[in-house]
C-alpha cells in the first residue's frame, strides 16, 4: 500500500480500477499514456516568470506519466526567435512539442515539418494558425478574457475617461485576440464615455514596458488607466506608477501573477487584475501532448482524455481545449494565491 513513489505509475491501472469500482475519480492517473515520452516545452521566452510557471506545471505532469520533459526557448519574444529551437527538437526526435507561439505564422513551416515527421504539436498560451498544430490549449475563453478586461477597467475608472493598452509584442496571437474582443466590448453603450487612446507594445520586455509606461503618461496627461494584458507589462507599469506622481490617479490593471503584483496591491497602486493558474495551463498542455503522442486522442472535436489532477477534458471546436475561467485578484483574496 505504501509503495515508494517510483512504483506508483505501475500501480495506476489497479488504482484506476479500484477508484472506478468505488465510484470516485482516480487522481493523477495516467490512463493510456505511454511511458518514456520525450516532450519539449517551447515558451515565448525562457525567462518570463509566467512562462516559467507554465513550463514547470508541464514538467510536473510529464514526471507523473513518466516521460522525459524539458523546456527550451529564446530569451526574447521575437517572431522568429523560436525557429532554431524547433529545428533542434526535430533532429532530437522528440515525441511532442508544446509551444507558446510568438507569431501566428512565422513558426508554422517548422512545426509542419515536425508534424510530418510524426512529432505531435500542441500550442498553449499563444496559438499559431491552425495548420501549425494539432491542438491549442487555451488558458480561458479568449472572448471572455477580452470583454472581462474592459468590464474591470471600466469599473476602476468609474465608467469614464481615457485609457491605454500596454500589450506584449505586436504579433502576439493571444494578446491580439484579447485586444480585438476588448475593442468589440468597448462598442457597447455602457462604455460610451471610455476612450481607448493608444495601444503600446512593451514586447514582454521589462525595460521596454517600463519606458512605454512613462511614454504613455507623458503623451496622455488625462490618462485614467493602463490595461496591460501581459504579466510582464502589468508588473513594469505598476512598478513605474508606484513611484511616480501618477500613483493613485492612474489605475493599472490587466493580467498579472499574484506573486509579482502583491506588493503593488498592498501599496495601493493596483486595485484589481486577473489571471488563471499558469502551472495548470502547462500541466493540461503536457497531458494533451502525451495523449496525442500515445494515440489515445487524434485531435478531433469531442474526443476526451484524462488530464491527471485536472480530470477528464474534452477537445472543442478548432482543436481547442480550455483550462477554465480567469480569477480576479484584489486586496481581499491575493494572499490566498502563491504563483
Ligand atoms: C505574458 C505573456 C503570456 C501571457 C501572459 C498573460 O507573460 O505574454 O503569453 O499569457 O502574459
XYZ file of C-alpha atoms and ligand atoms in Angstrom:
350
model
C 0.000 0.000 0.000
C 2.750 2.469 0.885
C 4.812 1.968 -2.222
C 7.714 4.280 -2.955
C 6.798 6.988 -5.469
C 8.624 5.396 -8.398
C 6.235 2.438 -8.246
C 3.066 4.487 -8.226
C 2.837 4.658 -12.014
C 2.912 0.887 -12.318
C 0.083 0.625 -9.825
C -2.068 3.103 -11.725
C -4.062 0.511 -13.649
C -5.198 -1.146 -10.459
C -5.709 2.170 -8.707
C -7.904 3.430 -11.532
C -9.946 0.248 -11.491
C -10.431 0.373 -7.716
C -11.338 4.062 -7.911
C -13.856 3.342 -10.657
C -15.363 0.489 -8.613
C -15.693 2.830 -5.650
C -17.265 5.470 -7.889
C -14.566 8.065 -7.262
C -12.264 9.802 -9.686
C -8.750 8.420 -9.813
C -6.348 11.218 -9.012
C -3.386 11.929 -11.276
C -3.823 8.694 -13.184
C -2.028 8.488 -16.483
C -4.559 6.271 -18.239
C -3.377 5.239 -21.670
C -0.229 7.369 -21.735
C 2.927 5.592 -22.903
C 5.922 5.722 -20.599
C 9.131 7.460 -21.673
C 7.634 10.098 -23.993
C 10.020 12.914 -24.846
C 8.102 16.187 -24.585
C 9.654 19.623 -25.027
C 8.103 22.908 -23.950
C 8.983 25.973 -26.011
C 7.799 29.092 -24.144
C 7.540 32.562 -25.692
C 10.636 33.444 -23.694
C 12.566 31.170 -21.370
C 12.975 33.822 -18.629
C 9.434 35.201 -18.468
C 8.182 34.345 -14.931
C 4.732 33.428 -16.273
C 6.188 31.051 -18.841
C 8.494 29.531 -16.202
C 5.484 28.667 -14.017
C 3.646 27.222 -17.018
C 6.656 25.145 -18.126
C 7.150 23.822 -14.602
C 3.487 22.792 -14.475
C 4.091 20.884 -17.695
C 7.263 19.269 -16.392
C 5.388 18.133 -13.252
C 2.774 16.460 -15.435
C 5.473 14.776 -17.523
C 7.003 13.355 -14.327
C 3.600 11.968 -13.341
C 3.291 9.951 -16.513
C 6.970 9.004 -16.534
C 8.072 10.939 -19.568
C 11.220 12.942 -20.280
C 10.429 16.643 -20.212
C 12.408 19.786 -20.866
C 11.879 23.481 -21.598
C 13.962 25.269 -24.210
C 13.482 28.594 -25.899
C 14.643 32.105 -26.707
C 15.259 34.946 -24.293
C 13.194 37.366 -26.376
C 9.648 37.078 -27.709
C 10.565 37.969 -31.319
C 8.502 36.446 -34.133
C 11.183 34.054 -35.409
C 13.175 33.556 -32.230
C 11.730 30.061 -31.644
C 12.614 28.638 -35.061
C 16.106 27.335 -34.264
C 14.764 25.609 -31.127
C 12.049 23.850 -33.127
C 14.620 22.653 -35.665
C 16.791 21.208 -32.898
C 13.810 19.425 -31.323
C 13.023 17.859 -34.711
C 16.533 16.461 -35.033
C 16.239 15.126 -31.476
C 13.091 13.174 -32.445
C 11.017 14.486 -29.592
C 7.598 12.834 -29.328
C 5.837 16.162 -28.835
C 6.495 19.897 -28.921
C 4.358 22.150 -26.707
C 4.804 25.750 -27.812
C 3.536 29.220 -26.823
C 3.972 30.759 -30.259
C 5.457 34.220 -30.642
C 3.827 34.652 -34.035
C 0.826 33.019 -35.670
C 2.692 32.260 -38.900
C 6.477 32.502 -38.518
C 6.822 29.116 -36.828
C 4.218 27.252 -38.895
C 6.517 25.845 -41.644
C 8.840 24.414 -38.978
C 6.012 22.964 -36.882
C 4.596 21.436 -40.068
C 7.959 19.826 -40.696
C 7.853 18.423 -37.142
C 4.346 17.021 -37.642
C 5.368 15.483 -40.990
C 7.977 13.523 -39.049
C 5.425 12.209 -36.564
C 6.108 14.742 -33.803
C 2.874 15.886 -32.155
C 2.465 19.652 -31.830
C 0.367 21.382 -29.194
C 0.221 25.144 -28.821
C -0.580 26.622 -25.435
C -0.987 30.207 -24.197
C -0.459 31.718 -27.671
C -1.729 29.869 -30.741
C -0.453 29.558 -34.295
C -2.573 29.418 -37.415
C -4.434 26.057 -37.203
C -2.093 24.480 -39.796
C 0.779 24.748 -37.317
C -0.572 22.456 -34.603
C -2.873 19.609 -33.726
C -4.291 21.114 -30.513
C -4.384 24.508 -28.796
C -4.608 24.544 -25.013
C -6.096 27.931 -24.190
C -5.973 29.431 -20.692
C -9.549 30.668 -20.855
C -12.127 31.656 -23.426
C -10.403 34.460 -25.401
C -13.593 36.477 -25.826
C -14.281 36.225 -22.089
C -10.771 37.450 -21.248
C -11.020 40.444 -23.596
C -14.504 41.540 -22.581
C -13.705 40.904 -18.897
C -10.713 43.238 -19.045
C -12.923 46.098 -20.255
C -15.569 45.424 -17.584
C -12.826 45.571 -14.975
C -11.091 48.726 -16.218
C -14.409 50.499 -16.657
C -15.250 49.805 -13.028
C -11.818 51.048 -11.915
C -12.204 54.258 -13.982
C -15.704 54.966 -12.707
C -17.100 54.442 -16.193
C -15.405 57.377 -17.913
C -12.114 58.754 -19.181
C -9.118 57.835 -21.307
C -7.180 54.598 -21.048
C -4.336 52.928 -22.917
C -3.376 49.324 -23.509
C 0.187 48.213 -22.841
C 0.490 44.937 -24.705
C 3.219 42.351 -25.293
C 4.660 42.129 -28.843
C 2.683 43.483 -31.818
C 2.459 39.949 -33.256
C 1.438 38.012 -30.108
C -1.596 35.952 -31.109
C -3.026 35.747 -27.600
C -2.813 39.465 -26.777
C -4.038 40.452 -30.242
C -7.092 38.217 -29.904
C -7.880 39.592 -26.447
C -7.448 43.185 -27.684
C -9.812 42.510 -30.591
C -12.501 41.470 -28.085
C -11.697 44.447 -25.844
C -12.393 46.714 -28.802
C -15.650 44.850 -29.507
C -16.741 45.233 -25.890
C -15.977 48.965 -25.997
C -18.671 49.402 -28.659
C -21.384 48.737 -26.060
C -23.326 51.852 -24.992
C -22.300 51.473 -21.343
C -18.718 52.278 -22.343
C -19.555 55.360 -24.434
C -17.644 57.607 -22.019
C -14.498 55.483 -22.129
C -11.883 56.111 -24.772
C -9.001 53.846 -25.777
C -6.320 56.387 -26.761
C -3.368 54.140 -27.595
C -2.112 50.571 -27.868
C 1.555 50.477 -26.884
C 3.866 47.448 -27.064
C 6.403 46.586 -24.373
C 7.418 43.387 -26.241
C 7.189 41.404 -22.987
C 10.479 43.060 -22.119
C 10.523 44.568 -18.638
C 12.605 47.638 -19.506
C 10.753 48.421 -22.717
C 7.414 48.042 -20.919
C 8.656 50.411 -18.188
C 9.712 53.027 -20.747
C 6.464 52.636 -22.704
C 4.525 53.304 -19.488
C 6.452 56.512 -18.957
C 5.736 57.487 -22.590
C 2.003 56.898 -22.195
C 1.821 59.073 -19.094
C 3.683 61.884 -20.850
C 1.676 61.686 -24.067
C -1.726 61.440 -22.364
C -1.844 63.688 -19.291
C -5.525 62.837 -18.719
C -4.945 59.102 -18.751
C -7.040 57.335 -16.116
C -5.916 53.753 -16.623
C -3.466 51.379 -18.269
C -4.606 47.871 -19.122
C -1.656 45.524 -19.631
C -2.866 42.062 -20.732
C 0.607 40.647 -20.151
C 2.246 39.692 -16.868
C 5.494 41.393 -17.936
C 3.727 44.604 -18.953
C 1.480 44.942 -15.917
C 4.373 44.407 -13.489
C 6.532 47.037 -15.244
C 3.637 49.526 -15.449
C 2.817 49.037 -11.767
C 6.451 49.462 -10.807
C 6.739 52.706 -12.760
C 3.481 54.146 -11.476
C 4.057 53.098 -7.859
C 6.970 55.523 -7.597
C 5.541 58.319 -9.743
C 3.115 61.142 -9.101
C 0.510 59.155 -11.078
C 0.131 56.658 -8.238
C -3.500 56.628 -7.163
C -4.501 58.723 -10.193
C -3.795 56.259 -12.995
C -5.204 52.790 -12.448
C -3.094 49.815 -13.529
C -4.862 46.589 -14.388
C -4.657 43.680 -16.809
C -3.261 40.178 -16.457
C -0.610 39.505 -13.841
C 0.665 36.849 -11.475
C -0.376 37.356 -7.836
C 3.232 36.969 -6.641
C 4.523 39.716 -8.949
C 1.604 42.030 -8.253
C 1.233 41.545 -4.478
C 3.441 44.490 -3.458
C 1.577 46.832 -5.825
C -1.796 45.753 -4.480
C -0.540 46.236 -0.910
C 0.905 49.703 -1.670
C -2.288 50.860 -3.351
C -1.004 51.146 -6.944
C -3.192 48.306 -8.220
C -6.759 47.629 -7.124
C -7.602 44.537 -9.183
C -6.264 42.367 -12.018
C -6.856 38.929 -13.441
C -5.190 35.648 -14.390
C -5.512 31.869 -14.326
C -3.005 29.454 -12.840
C -0.169 29.195 -15.420
C 1.021 25.925 -13.839
C -2.334 24.324 -14.575
C -2.103 25.574 -18.153
C 1.263 23.880 -18.662
C 0.041 20.760 -16.870
C -3.003 20.450 -19.128
C -0.912 21.075 -22.254
C 1.510 18.301 -21.260
C -1.352 15.829 -20.791
C -2.858 16.848 -24.137
C 0.501 16.326 -25.882
C 1.106 12.977 -24.175
C -2.345 11.720 -25.129
C -1.765 12.722 -28.752
C 1.635 11.028 -28.731
C 0.141 7.888 -27.164
C -2.666 7.702 -29.697
C -5.459 7.936 -27.094
C -6.707 11.026 -28.967
C -6.164 12.259 -32.512
C -7.184 15.912 -32.022
C -10.774 15.704 -33.219
C -13.545 17.737 -31.617
C -15.417 15.744 -28.970
C -12.557 13.410 -28.038
C -11.794 13.280 -24.314
C -8.704 12.412 -22.332
C -7.653 12.101 -18.748
C -5.627 15.136 -17.626
C -4.393 13.853 -14.260
C -5.469 16.066 -11.367
C -7.487 18.272 -13.762
C -9.774 15.347 -14.587
C -11.359 14.490 -17.899
C -11.016 17.134 -20.627
C -12.733 17.337 -23.997
C -11.463 18.812 -27.257
C -13.667 21.636 -28.519
C -14.048 23.270 -31.933
C -10.848 24.007 -33.908
C -8.774 21.692 -31.736
C -9.101 23.972 -28.728
C -9.072 22.831 -25.109
C -9.915 25.467 -22.499
C -8.429 25.432 -19.000
C -11.130 27.467 -17.257
C -12.293 30.965 -16.360
C -9.822 33.565 -15.048
C -9.752 34.733 -11.427
C -9.913 38.401 -10.378
C -7.380 39.237 -7.680
C -7.621 42.176 -5.269
C -6.599 43.056 -1.717
C -9.233 40.703 -0.282
C -8.008 37.492 -1.905
C -4.463 37.972 -3.235
C -2.868 36.307 -0.229
C -4.746 33.096 -0.985
C -2.613 32.612 -4.099
C 1.022 31.700 -4.420
C 2.129 31.787 -8.056
C 2.816 37.235 -20.562
C 2.850 36.541 -21.878
C 1.872 35.397 -21.937
C 0.501 35.824 -21.438
C 0.606 36.382 -20.057
C -0.735 36.856 -19.528
O 3.526 36.516 -19.627
O 2.564 37.470 -22.896
O 1.771 34.939 -23.250
O -0.417 34.769 -21.465
O 1.497 37.485 -20.096
